[in-house]
Amino acid sequence: MNNTIRENAILVHLATNPRQKLEAGESVDELAGLVRAAGARVVERVFQVRPKVNPKTFIGEGKVEEVRRLAKELDAGLVVFDNNLSPTQLRSLEKGLDARVVDRTQLILDIFAQRARSSEGKLQVELAQLNYLLPRLVGKGKELSRLGGGIGTRGPGEKKLEVDRRCIQDRIARIKREIRNVQKRRAGQRRSRRESLIPLVALVGYTSVGKSTLFNRLAHESTFTSPQLFATLDPVVRRASFPDGLSYFLSDTVGFIKKLPVELVTSFKATLEEVNEADLILHVIDLSAPAADSQKEAVDKILGDIGATDIPSLRVYNKIDRLPEASELLKRNGRPGTEGFYVSAATGDGLPALKERLRSLLFQRLQLFYVRIPRDKTDVLETFPKWTIVLKRRESGDCFEMQVMADPAQMLPFMPYLERGGTPW
Ligand SMILES: Nc1nc2c(ncn2[C@@H]2O[C@H](COP(=O)(O)OP(=O)(O)OP(=O)(O)O)[C@@H](O)[C@H]2O)c(=O)[nH]1
Ligand SMILES: [Mg+2]
C-alpha cells in the first residue's frame, strides 16, 4: 500500500448542534486516521453547522458547490463524509460533487475488508458489506425505474437488479451457514479450553491504543502492530506464561471505535466472543491520546452492550513514555488506592508490576501441591483431575511425582497422595 499513489480525499463533517465543535474536531481527526488507514491522503476538512440535514444532499446545496470546487482545485477524487448517508444522499452527492462519495460506514467496511485474515473474519466482513449494499441496490432500482421511465429502459434495468438482488440474498444465506459452522468449531475449542482450568485474559480497548504491542510483550509473540487504526481484526489467542511455569491464555482483539456501523456490530460482536469468555479483561487505554477519556467511555459502553460488565477487569494506562510525568505515574503502580496500572508497552516500563498483579488475580484460588502416586494405583492416576496445572512431573522409583497448582476443594479426594509441605525439587 505504501508504494502506490495515494488518492486525495476531502473530509466533510456536518454538525446539527453548534455547541458540538470539540466533538466534531475529534471525530474528524479520527476519520482522518481511518482514511489514511484505508490508503488515501487527507487534503482538506470541511465543516458545516446546520440545524437540519438536507434530505437530498445531506449538507446544504451551497456547501455542495463549495466542496465540488475544492475537490477540483485539490485534485481530490474522493469525498468522505463523517456521518452516514442515505442511499439517496449518496447518489445526489456523487452527482453534485463529481467525485466518489464514501460515508463512515463504507470506509470502515473497506478497512475491515482489507484487514480480515481468518476465514471467519472474511466471511463476517463480506456479510456486513452485502447487508450494506442490499438496501442501496433496491434504492437504485427505484431510481432507475423512475429515471428511465420509458419502455425499454425500465425492464432490463429492473430485471438485472432483481437478479443481482437474488444473487446477493443467496450469497448472504450461504455466508451465514458457513459462519455457523465456523462458530461451532470455535465453541468446541473454547469448551476444551475452559475445561483445562487455564484462565483466559482478553485485551480490549479503543483502536490503536497499543493492545497488540502489549500482547506481544506478554505472550512473546509478534502479531502485527501498526500506527494505523484497526491493525488487528481477527482475535488471536496465545499462551503466555510466568517464570514459575503458570500460564494463561491471552487474546488480542479488534479495536473499538465510536459510531461503529450497525452493519458491523453483529460481526464485531462475534469476534468479541473471546471477551465474553474471559476470566479477566485488560482494558488498555492510550493515556497520551487527547480523547483518552471519551475513548475509555466508548469501550465501557461496548463492553456493556456485549454483556461483559460482570467480568473482572483491570485498566492498563499505556503509552506513558509520551508523558512528562511518566516516572511519577510508574511509582503509583501497585500502591493502595491506585486504580489500574501505568505502563509503556513500547519500552516495557510498568510491565513487571502488571504481570505480578495478573498472576495473583488469575491464580489466587489455586495452591501448590506436591503429589506422589504409586505406579500400581492406576485408578488414582486415571481420576486425577485433568484440569490441575502441572508445573513439573517426574518418575521416581515406583511413584509418579508431580508439582501441581490446583483448587484445594478439587484435591480433597486425593489427600493420601498429597504432600503439601513436601520438599520442592
Ligand atoms: N509511544 C508509544 N507508542 C506505542 C506504545 N504502545 C503502542 N504504541 C504504538 O501505537 C501504535 C498502535 O499500536 P498497536 O499495538 O498496533 O495498537 P492496537 O491497539 O493493537 O491497534 P488496533 O489493532 O489497530 O486496534 C503503534 O504504532 C505502536 O508502535 C507505547 O507504550 N508507547
Ligand atoms: Mg492490534
GROMACS .gro file of C-alpha atoms and ligand atoms in nm:
model
  458
    1MET     CA    1   0.000   0.000   0.000
    2ASN     CA    2   0.293   0.230   0.070
    3ASN     CA    3   0.423   0.214  -0.285
    4THR     CA    4   0.102   0.306  -0.459
    5ILE     CA    5   0.000   0.662  -0.528
    6ARG     CA    6  -0.237   0.776  -0.258
    7GLU     CA    7  -0.568   0.917  -0.361
    8ASN     CA    8  -0.654   1.266  -0.234
    9ALA     CA    9  -0.956   1.287  -0.010
   10ILE     CA   10  -1.166   1.569   0.132
   11LEU     CA   11  -1.341   1.509   0.465
   12VAL     CA   12  -1.681   1.656   0.540
   13HIS     CA   13  -1.849   1.679   0.879
   14LEU     CA   14  -2.195   1.812   0.942
   15ALA     CA   15  -2.292   1.918   1.294
   16THR     CA   16  -2.654   1.983   1.374
   17ASN     CA   17  -2.560   2.141   1.706
   18PRO     CA   18  -2.315   2.435   1.702
   19ARG     CA   19  -2.202   2.351   2.055
   20GLN     CA   20  -2.052   2.021   1.947
   21LYS     CA   21  -1.747   2.186   1.798
   22LEU     CA   22  -1.497   1.992   2.008
   23GLU     CA   23  -1.663   1.658   1.934
   24ALA     CA   24  -1.669   1.749   1.564
   25GLY     CA   25  -1.294   1.813   1.567
   26GLU     CA   26  -1.217   1.488   1.747
   27SER     CA   27  -1.449   1.292   1.526
   28VAL     CA   28  -1.290   1.429   1.208
   29ASP     CA   29  -0.940   1.361   1.346
   30GLU     CA   30  -1.045   1.003   1.389
   31LEU     CA   31  -1.199   0.996   1.041
   32ALA     CA   32  -0.870   1.124   0.901
   33GLY     CA   33  -0.695   0.832   1.071
   34LEU     CA   34  -0.944   0.594   0.915
   35VAL     CA   35  -0.898   0.747   0.569
   36ARG     CA   36  -0.523   0.712   0.600
   37ALA     CA   37  -0.565   0.354   0.720
   38ALA     CA   38  -0.772   0.287   0.409
   39GLY     CA   39  -0.488   0.418   0.194
   40ALA     CA   40  -0.587   0.774   0.094
   41ARG     CA   41  -0.440   1.116   0.176
   42VAL     CA   42  -0.646   1.382   0.351
   43VAL     CA   43  -0.611   1.716   0.172
   44GLU     CA   44  -0.891   1.921   0.327
   45ARG     CA   45  -1.151   1.915   0.604
   46VAL     CA   46  -1.484   2.088   0.561
   47PHE     CA   47  -1.726   2.159   0.844
   48GLN     CA   48  -2.083   2.276   0.828
   49VAL     CA   49  -2.321   2.360   1.109
   50ARG     CA   50  -2.681   2.322   1.005
   51PRO     CA   51  -2.974   2.262   1.238
   52LYS     CA   52  -3.130   2.024   0.988
   53VAL     CA   53  -2.987   1.771   0.750
   54ASN     CA   54  -3.079   1.827   0.386
   55PRO     CA   55  -3.267   1.506   0.300
   56LYS     CA   56  -3.141   1.513  -0.056
   57THR     CA   57  -2.782   1.635  -0.039
   58PHE     CA   58  -2.716   1.595   0.336
   59ILE     CA   59  -2.515   1.921   0.354
   60GLY     CA   60  -2.658   2.245   0.213
   61GLU     CA   61  -2.661   2.291  -0.161
   62GLY     CA   62  -2.422   2.585  -0.143
   63LYS     CA   63  -2.182   2.368   0.051
   64VAL     CA   64  -2.202   2.100  -0.214
   65GLU     CA   65  -2.087   2.357  -0.469
   66GLU     CA   66  -1.804   2.469  -0.239
   67VAL     CA   67  -1.679   2.112  -0.189
   68ARG     CA   68  -1.705   2.045  -0.563
   69ARG     CA   69  -1.479   2.342  -0.636
   70LEU     CA   70  -1.236   2.239  -0.364
   71ALA     CA   71  -1.219   1.886  -0.498
   72LYS     CA   72  -1.133   2.017  -0.842
   73GLU     CA   73  -0.870   2.254  -0.706
   74LEU     CA   74  -0.706   1.994  -0.485
   75ASP     CA   75  -0.736   1.708  -0.729
   76ALA     CA   76  -0.944   1.504  -0.486
   77GLY     CA   77  -1.133   1.218  -0.640
   78LEU     CA   78  -1.278   1.110  -0.309
   79VAL     CA   79  -1.506   1.287  -0.061
   80VAL     CA   80  -1.556   1.116   0.273
   81PHE     CA   81  -1.849   1.203   0.499
   82ASP     CA   82  -1.805   1.163   0.872
   83ASN     CA   83  -2.174   1.086   0.907
   84ASN     CA   84  -2.376   0.810   0.749
   85LEU     CA   85  -2.560   0.889   0.428
   86SER     CA   86  -2.887   0.753   0.296
   87PRO     CA   87  -2.881   0.584  -0.046
   88THR     CA   88  -3.046   0.893  -0.200
   89GLN     CA   89  -2.799   1.134  -0.042
   90LEU     CA   90  -2.510   0.923  -0.159
   91ARG     CA   91  -2.627   0.937  -0.517
   92SER     CA   92  -2.712   1.308  -0.527
   93LEU     CA   93  -2.378   1.388  -0.370
   94GLU     CA   94  -2.183   1.181  -0.621
   95LYS     CA   95  -2.358   1.367  -0.898
   96GLY     CA   96  -2.325   1.709  -0.737
   97LEU     CA   97  -1.963   1.670  -0.630
   98ASP     CA   98  -1.844   1.490  -0.939
   99ALA     CA   99  -1.634   1.265  -0.714
  100ARG     CA  100  -1.662   0.931  -0.543
  101VAL     CA  101  -1.851   0.967  -0.218
  102VAL     CA  102  -1.798   0.738   0.077
  103ASP     CA  103  -1.958   0.756   0.420
  104ARG     CA  104  -1.817   0.647   0.754
  105THR     CA  105  -1.974   0.302   0.735
  106GLN     CA  106  -1.837   0.228   0.390
  107LEU     CA  107  -1.496   0.346   0.493
  108ILE     CA  108  -1.481   0.122   0.799
  109LEU     CA  109  -1.616  -0.171   0.597
  110ASP     CA  110  -1.341  -0.110   0.345
  111ILE     CA  111  -1.070  -0.118   0.612
  112PHE     CA  112  -1.216  -0.429   0.768
  113ALA     CA  113  -1.222  -0.595   0.426
  114GLN     CA  114  -0.854  -0.513   0.377
  115ARG     CA  115  -0.756  -0.641   0.719
  116ALA     CA  116  -0.959  -0.957   0.774
  117ARG     CA  117  -0.730  -1.259   0.778
  118SER     CA  118  -0.914  -1.557   0.919
  119SER     CA  119  -1.183  -1.727   0.719
  120GLU     CA  120  -1.440  -1.623   0.977
  121GLY     CA  121  -1.323  -1.262   0.972
  122LYS     CA  122  -1.350  -1.252   0.596
  123LEU     CA  123  -1.696  -1.404   0.599
  124GLN     CA  124  -1.817  -1.161   0.864
  125VAL     CA  125  -1.692  -0.861   0.670
  126GLU     CA  126  -1.840  -0.981   0.344
  127LEU     CA  127  -2.171  -1.035   0.518
  128ALA     CA  128  -2.162  -0.681   0.655
  129GLN     CA  129  -2.077  -0.544   0.311
  130LEU     CA  130  -2.361  -0.729   0.142
  131ASN     CA  131  -2.604  -0.617   0.409
  132TYR     CA  132  -2.490  -0.263   0.347
  133LEU     CA  133  -2.523  -0.300  -0.028
  134LEU     CA  134  -2.864  -0.461  -0.040
  135PRO     CA  135  -3.085  -0.165   0.052
  136ARG     CA  136  -2.874   0.058  -0.169
  137LEU     CA  137  -2.929  -0.171  -0.461
  138VAL     CA  138  -3.302  -0.162  -0.403
  139GLY     CA  139  -3.292   0.216  -0.385
  140LYS     CA  140  -3.103   0.227  -0.709
  141GLY     CA  141  -3.368   0.009  -0.868
  142LYS     CA  142  -3.644   0.254  -0.780
  143GLU     CA  143  -3.436   0.540  -0.901
  144LEU     CA  144  -3.356   0.369  -1.226
  145SER     CA  145  -3.717   0.291  -1.299
  146ARG     CA  146  -3.808   0.650  -1.223
  147LEU     CA  147  -3.526   0.785  -1.432
  148GLY     CA  148  -3.574   0.561  -1.728
  149GLY     CA  149  -3.946   0.575  -1.712
  150GLY     CA  150  -3.994   0.472  -2.071
  151ILE     CA  151  -4.044   0.144  -2.239
  152GLY     CA  152  -3.725  -0.046  -2.286
  153THR     CA  153  -3.530   0.118  -2.009
  154ARG     CA  154  -3.729   0.007  -1.711
  155GLY     CA  155  -3.746  -0.362  -1.791
  156PRO     CA  156  -3.383  -0.464  -1.831
  157GLY     CA  157  -3.266  -0.237  -1.551
  158GLU     CA  158  -3.512  -0.378  -1.306
  159LYS     CA  159  -3.455  -0.731  -1.419
  160LYS     CA  160  -3.081  -0.706  -1.378
  161LEU     CA  161  -3.125  -0.559  -1.031
  162GLU     CA  162  -3.369  -0.833  -0.944
  163VAL     CA  163  -3.105  -1.090  -1.042
  164ASP     CA  164  -2.832  -0.905  -0.853
  165ARG     CA  165  -3.054  -0.884  -0.551
  166ARG     CA  166  -3.133  -1.252  -0.559
  167CYS     CA  167  -2.765  -1.338  -0.603
  168ILE     CA  168  -2.680  -1.129  -0.304
  169GLN     CA  169  -2.952  -1.284  -0.093
  170ASP     CA  170  -2.831  -1.632  -0.186
  171ARG     CA  171  -2.477  -1.538  -0.102
  172ILE     CA  172  -2.588  -1.393   0.232
  173ALA     CA  173  -2.765  -1.718   0.318
  174ARG     CA  174  -2.458  -1.918   0.221
  175ILE     CA  175  -2.224  -1.700   0.425
  176LYS     CA  176  -2.448  -1.727   0.727
  177ARG     CA  177  -2.438  -2.106   0.703
  178GLU     CA  178  -2.060  -2.106   0.677
  179ILE     CA  179  -2.029  -1.872   0.973
  180ARG     CA  180  -2.246  -2.102   1.182
  181ASN     CA  181  -2.011  -2.391   1.103
  182VAL     CA  182  -1.701  -2.194   1.194
  183GLN     CA  183  -1.866  -2.085   1.516
  184LYS     CA  184  -1.949  -2.443   1.610
  185ARG     CA  185  -1.586  -2.536   1.567
  186ARG     CA  186  -1.477  -2.245   1.779
  187ALA     CA  187  -1.726  -2.329   2.052
  188GLY     CA  188  -1.567  -2.674   2.071
  189GLN     CA  189  -1.222  -2.525   2.106
  190ARG     CA  190  -1.346  -2.291   2.374
  191ARG     CA  191  -1.505  -2.574   2.569
  192SER     CA  192  -1.181  -2.765   2.588
  193ARG     CA  193  -1.000  -2.451   2.691
  194ARG     CA  194  -1.248  -2.392   2.973
  195GLU     CA  195  -1.205  -2.746   3.099
  196SER     CA  196  -0.832  -2.700   3.115
  197LEU     CA  197  -0.863  -2.456   3.407
  198ILE     CA  198  -0.616  -2.229   3.232
  199PRO     CA  199  -0.755  -1.880   3.261
  200LEU     CA  200  -0.824  -1.654   2.963
  201VAL     CA  201  -0.728  -1.289   2.964
  202ALA     CA  202  -0.867  -1.061   2.694
  203LEU     CA  203  -0.702  -0.739   2.585
  204VAL     CA  204  -0.962  -0.486   2.481
  205GLY     CA  205  -0.952  -0.116   2.406
  206TYR     CA  206  -1.007   0.160   2.158
  207THR     CA  207  -0.831   0.117   1.828
  208SER     CA  208  -0.458   0.195   1.820
  209VAL     CA  209  -0.411   0.216   2.197
  210GLY     CA  210  -0.138  -0.049   2.186
  211LYS     CA  211  -0.320  -0.378   2.251
  212SER     CA  212  -0.112  -0.578   2.006
  213THR     CA  213   0.210  -0.424   2.132
  214LEU     CA  214   0.119  -0.528   2.485
  215PHE     CA  215   0.006  -0.869   2.360
  216ASN     CA  216   0.348  -0.923   2.200
  217ARG     CA  217   0.520  -0.823   2.523
  218LEU     CA  218   0.312  -1.054   2.739
  219ALA     CA  219   0.295  -1.351   2.504
  220HIS     CA  220   0.643  -1.309   2.349
  221GLU     CA  221   0.478  -1.306   2.011
  222SER     CA  222   0.487  -1.083   1.714
  223THR     CA  223   0.141  -1.004   1.590
  224PHE     CA  224   0.102  -0.716   1.354
  225THR     CA  225   0.115  -0.372   1.512
  226SER     CA  226   0.085  -0.050   1.321
  227PRO     CA  227   0.011   0.317   1.377
  228GLN     CA  228  -0.291   0.267   1.156
  229LEU     CA  229  -0.636   0.215   1.300
  230PHE     CA  230  -0.773  -0.139   1.308
  231ALA     CA  231  -0.443  -0.315   1.255
  232THR     CA  232  -0.587  -0.619   1.431
  233LEU     CA  233  -0.918  -0.756   1.322
  234ASP     CA  234  -0.922  -1.124   1.395
  235PRO     CA  235  -0.889  -1.234   1.752
  236VAL     CA  236  -0.562  -1.410   1.825
  237VAL     CA  237  -0.521  -1.634   2.127
  238ARG     CA  238  -0.180  -1.739   2.259
  239ARG     CA  239  -0.047  -1.899   2.568
  240ALA     CA  240   0.158  -1.675   2.795
  241SER     CA  241   0.343  -1.792   3.100
  242PHE     CA  242   0.506  -1.669   3.418
  243PRO     CA  243   0.860  -1.769   3.513
  244ASP     CA  244   0.730  -2.030   3.760
  245GLY     CA  245   0.552  -2.216   3.483
  246LEU     CA  246   0.199  -2.098   3.549
  247SER     CA  247   0.034  -1.998   3.227
  248TYR     CA  248  -0.277  -1.836   3.088
  249PHE     CA  249  -0.433  -1.770   2.751
  250LEU     CA  250  -0.413  -1.417   2.621
  251SER     CA  251  -0.637  -1.289   2.347
  252ASP     CA  252  -0.575  -0.983   2.131
  253THR     CA  253  -0.895  -0.836   1.994
  254VAL     CA  254  -1.018  -0.589   1.738
  255GLY     CA  255  -1.001  -0.223   1.837
  256PHE     CA  256  -1.320  -0.047   1.937
  257ILE     CA  257  -1.441   0.273   1.782
  258LYS     CA  258  -1.719   0.522   1.841
  259LYS     CA  259  -2.008   0.519   1.594
  260LEU     CA  260  -1.942   0.166   1.481
  261PRO     CA  261  -2.160   0.097   1.176
  262VAL     CA  262  -2.466  -0.115   1.258
  263GLU     CA  263  -2.372  -0.345   0.972
  264LEU     CA  264  -2.060  -0.433   1.162
  265VAL     CA  265  -2.195  -0.458   1.513
  266THR     CA  266  -2.308  -0.817   1.469
  267SER     CA  267  -1.990  -0.940   1.310
  268PHE     CA  268  -1.787  -0.739   1.552
  269LYS     CA  269  -1.967  -0.895   1.844
  270ALA     CA  270  -1.893  -1.238   1.709
  271THR     CA  271  -1.522  -1.166   1.710
  272LEU     CA  272  -1.563  -1.044   2.065
  273GLU     CA  273  -1.690  -1.377   2.191
  274GLU     CA  274  -1.345  -1.429   2.335
  275VAL     CA  275  -1.403  -1.127   2.554
  276ASN     CA  276  -1.722  -1.270   2.696
  277GLU     CA  277  -1.544  -1.593   2.781
  278ALA     CA  278  -1.257  -1.421   2.955
  279ASP     CA  279  -1.177  -1.461   3.324
  280LEU     CA  280  -1.019  -1.120   3.322
  281ILE     CA  281  -1.033  -0.822   3.090
  282LEU     CA  282  -0.739  -0.590   3.045
  283HIS     CA  283  -0.885  -0.261   2.923
  284VAL     CA  284  -0.598  -0.081   2.751
  285ILE     CA  285  -0.618   0.298   2.737
  286ASP     CA  286  -0.385   0.530   2.545
  287LEU     CA  287  -0.314   0.784   2.816
  288SER     CA  288  -0.134   1.010   2.568
  289ALA     CA  289  -0.441   1.047   2.345
  290PRO     CA  290  -0.628   1.376   2.385
  291ALA     CA  291  -0.955   1.185   2.364
  292ALA     CA  292  -0.848   0.916   2.615
  293ASP     CA  293  -1.150   0.977   2.841
  294SER     CA  294  -1.415   0.955   2.576
  295GLN     CA  295  -1.243   0.653   2.421
  296LYS     CA  296  -1.249   0.482   2.759
  297GLU     CA  297  -1.620   0.556   2.792
  298ALA     CA  298  -1.691   0.426   2.443
  299VAL     CA  299  -1.517   0.099   2.529
  300ASP     CA  300  -1.704   0.068   2.859
  301LYS     CA  301  -2.027   0.116   2.669
  302ILE     CA  302  -1.948  -0.155   2.414
  303LEU     CA  303  -1.842  -0.391   2.695
  304GLY     CA  304  -2.184  -0.325   2.847
  305ASP     CA  305  -2.354  -0.391   2.512
  306ILE     CA  306  -2.192  -0.729   2.472
  307GLY     CA  307  -2.276  -0.821   2.831
  308ALA     CA  308  -1.921  -0.829   2.963
  309THR     CA  309  -1.963  -0.595   3.259
  310ASP     CA  310  -1.960  -0.877   3.515
  311ILE     CA  311  -1.615  -0.993   3.413
  312PRO     CA  312  -1.341  -0.859   3.640
  313SER     CA  313  -1.136  -0.602   3.460
  314LEU     CA  314  -0.819  -0.409   3.507
  315ARG     CA  315  -0.738  -0.080   3.339
  316VAL     CA  316  -0.398  -0.053   3.177
  317TYR     CA  317  -0.290   0.303   3.102
  318ASN     CA  318  -0.048   0.272   2.814
  319LYS     CA  319   0.199   0.497   2.630
  320ILE     CA  320   0.313   0.677   2.944
  321ASP     CA  321   0.654   0.717   2.777
  322ARG     CA  322   0.495   1.003   2.589
  323LEU     CA  323   0.403   1.188   2.906
  324PRO     CA  324   0.640   1.409   3.105
  325GLU     CA  325   0.509   1.268   3.434
  326ALA     CA  326   0.592   0.907   3.333
  327SER     CA  327   0.821   0.829   3.626
  328GLU     CA  328   0.567   0.970   3.874
  329LEU     CA  329   0.294   0.753   3.725
  330LEU     CA  330   0.513   0.443   3.740
  331LYS     CA  331   0.557   0.487   4.114
  332ARG     CA  332   0.183   0.461   4.162
  333ASN     CA  333   0.165   0.104   4.031
  334GLY     CA  334   0.055  -0.139   4.297
  335ARG     CA  335   0.003   0.132   4.557
  336PRO     CA  336  -0.319   0.104   4.755
  337GLY     CA  337  -0.580   0.335   4.609
  338THR     CA  338  -0.432   0.337   4.260
  339GLU     CA  339  -0.682   0.215   4.010
  340GLY     CA  340  -0.520   0.034   3.719
  341PHE     CA  341  -0.161   0.013   3.601
  342TYR     CA  342   0.057   0.265   3.423
  343VAL     CA  343   0.274   0.109   3.155
  344SER     CA  344   0.456   0.162   2.832
  345ALA     CA  345   0.416  -0.141   2.612
  346ALA     CA  346   0.680   0.013   2.387
  347THR     CA  347   0.956   0.040   2.647
  348GLY     CA  348   0.835  -0.228   2.887
  349ASP     CA  349   0.807   0.013   3.180
  350GLY     CA  350   0.548  -0.087   3.436
  351LEU     CA  351   0.505  -0.436   3.295
  352PRO     CA  352   0.665  -0.629   3.585
  353ALA     CA  353   0.411  -0.477   3.826
  354LEU     CA  354   0.127  -0.555   3.590
  355LYS     CA  355   0.241  -0.915   3.546
  356GLU     CA  356   0.269  -0.967   3.919
  357ARG     CA  357  -0.086  -0.845   3.962
  358LEU     CA  358  -0.207  -1.065   3.678
  359ARG     CA  359  -0.051  -1.367   3.839
  360SER     CA  360  -0.215  -1.309   4.173
  361LEU     CA  361  -0.554  -1.225   4.021
  362LEU     CA  362  -0.559  -1.530   3.798
  363PHE     CA  363  -0.427  -1.786   4.036
  364GLN     CA  364  -0.541  -1.669   4.376
  365ARG     CA  365  -0.775  -1.966   4.410
  366LEU     CA  366  -0.505  -2.215   4.329
  367GLN     CA  367  -0.248  -2.363   4.565
  368LEU     CA  368   0.068  -2.555   4.510
  369PHE     CA  369   0.062  -2.929   4.585
  370TYR     CA  370   0.326  -3.199   4.566
  371VAL     CA  371   0.170  -3.526   4.453
  372ARG     CA  372   0.311  -3.880   4.485
  373ILE     CA  373   0.108  -4.156   4.328
  374PRO     CA  374   0.238  -4.515   4.333
  375ARG     CA  375   0.257  -4.666   3.987
  376ASP     CA  376   0.024  -4.950   4.074
  377LYS     CA  377  -0.255  -4.707   4.170
  378THR     CA  378  -0.363  -4.668   3.812
  379ASP     CA  379  -0.720  -4.589   3.920
  380VAL     CA  380  -0.595  -4.282   4.109
  381LEU     CA  381  -0.389  -4.171   3.814
  382GLU     CA  382  -0.687  -4.202   3.588
  383THR     CA  383  -0.919  -4.000   3.807
  384PHE     CA  384  -0.662  -3.739   3.896
  385PRO     CA  385  -0.815  -3.405   3.794
  386LYS     CA  386  -0.701  -3.328   3.445
  387TRP     CA  387  -0.769  -2.961   3.497
  388THR     CA  388  -0.493  -2.913   3.751
  389ILE     CA  389  -0.197  -2.719   3.622
  390VAL     CA  390   0.103  -2.945   3.618
  391LEU     CA  391   0.420  -2.748   3.675
  392LYS     CA  392   0.663  -3.040   3.685
  393ARG     CA  393   0.648  -3.416   3.671
  394ARG     CA  394   0.897  -3.700   3.718
  395GLU     CA  395   0.914  -4.068   3.785
  396SER     CA  396   1.095  -4.166   4.098
  397GLY     CA  397   1.122  -4.530   4.195
  398ASP     CA  398   0.778  -4.679   4.191
  399CYS     CA  399   0.599  -4.343   4.205
  400PHE     CA  400   0.485  -4.068   3.976
  401GLU     CA  401   0.561  -3.733   4.128
  402MET     CA  402   0.408  -3.405   4.026
  403GLN     CA  403   0.401  -3.044   4.130
  404VAL     CA  404   0.061  -2.903   4.054
  405MET     CA  405  -0.139  -2.589   4.110
  406ALA     CA  406  -0.494  -2.680   4.194
  407ASP     CA  407  -0.812  -2.570   4.360
  408PRO     CA  408  -0.788  -2.720   4.713
  409ALA     CA  409  -1.152  -2.831   4.703
  410GLN     CA  410  -1.085  -3.047   4.399
  411MET     CA  411  -0.788  -3.209   4.565
  412LEU     CA  412  -0.978  -3.342   4.867
  413PRO     CA  413  -1.027  -3.695   4.730
  414PHE     CA  414  -0.653  -3.718   4.674
  415MET     CA  415  -0.546  -3.629   5.025
  416PRO     CA  416  -0.347  -3.951   5.085
  417TYR     CA  417  -0.124  -3.871   4.791
  418LEU     CA  418  -0.053  -3.508   4.869
  419GLU     CA  419   0.247  -3.366   5.041
  420ARG     CA  420   0.154  -3.010   5.093
  421GLY     CA  421   0.471  -2.914   5.272
  422GLY     CA  422   0.694  -3.158   5.083
  423THR     CA  423   1.039  -3.062   4.970
  424PRO     CA  424   1.042  -2.884   4.638
  425TRP     CA  425   1.250  -3.033   4.358
  426LIG     N1  426   0.499   0.571   2.234
  426LIG     C1  427   0.434   0.456   2.244
  426LIG     N2  428   0.377   0.401   2.135
  426LIG     C2  429   0.313   0.284   2.150
  426LIG     C3  430   0.304   0.217   2.275
  426LIG     N3  431   0.231   0.104   2.258
  426LIG     C4  432   0.198   0.101   2.127
  426LIG     N4  433   0.247   0.208   2.061
  426LIG     C5  434   0.231   0.241   1.918
  426LIG     O1  435   0.095   0.265   1.892
  426LIG     C6  436   0.058   0.218   1.762
  426LIG     C7  437  -0.059   0.123   1.772
  426LIG     O2  438  -0.016   0.008   1.841
  426LIG     P1  439  -0.090  -0.133   1.826
  426LIG     O3  440  -0.028  -0.223   1.926
  426LIG     O4  441  -0.096  -0.175   1.685
  426LIG     O5  442  -0.235  -0.091   1.873
  426LIG     P2  443  -0.369  -0.177   1.876
  426LIG     O6  444  -0.444  -0.133   1.997
  426LIG     O7  445  -0.338  -0.321   1.863
  426LIG     O8  446  -0.441  -0.121   1.745
  426LIG     P3  447  -0.557  -0.188   1.656
  426LIG     O9  448  -0.530  -0.333   1.643
  426LIG    O10  449  -0.539  -0.113   1.529
  426LIG    O11  450  -0.685  -0.156   1.723
  426LIG     C8  451   0.185   0.154   1.705
  426LIG    O12  452   0.247   0.248   1.622
  426LIG     C9  453   0.268   0.123   1.828
  426LIG    O13  454   0.405   0.121   1.800
  426LIG    C10  455   0.367   0.278   2.390
  426LIG    O14  456   0.365   0.229   2.501
  426LIG     N5  457   0.429   0.396   2.367
  427MG      MG  458  -0.395  -0.457   1.727
   0.00000   0.00000   0.00000
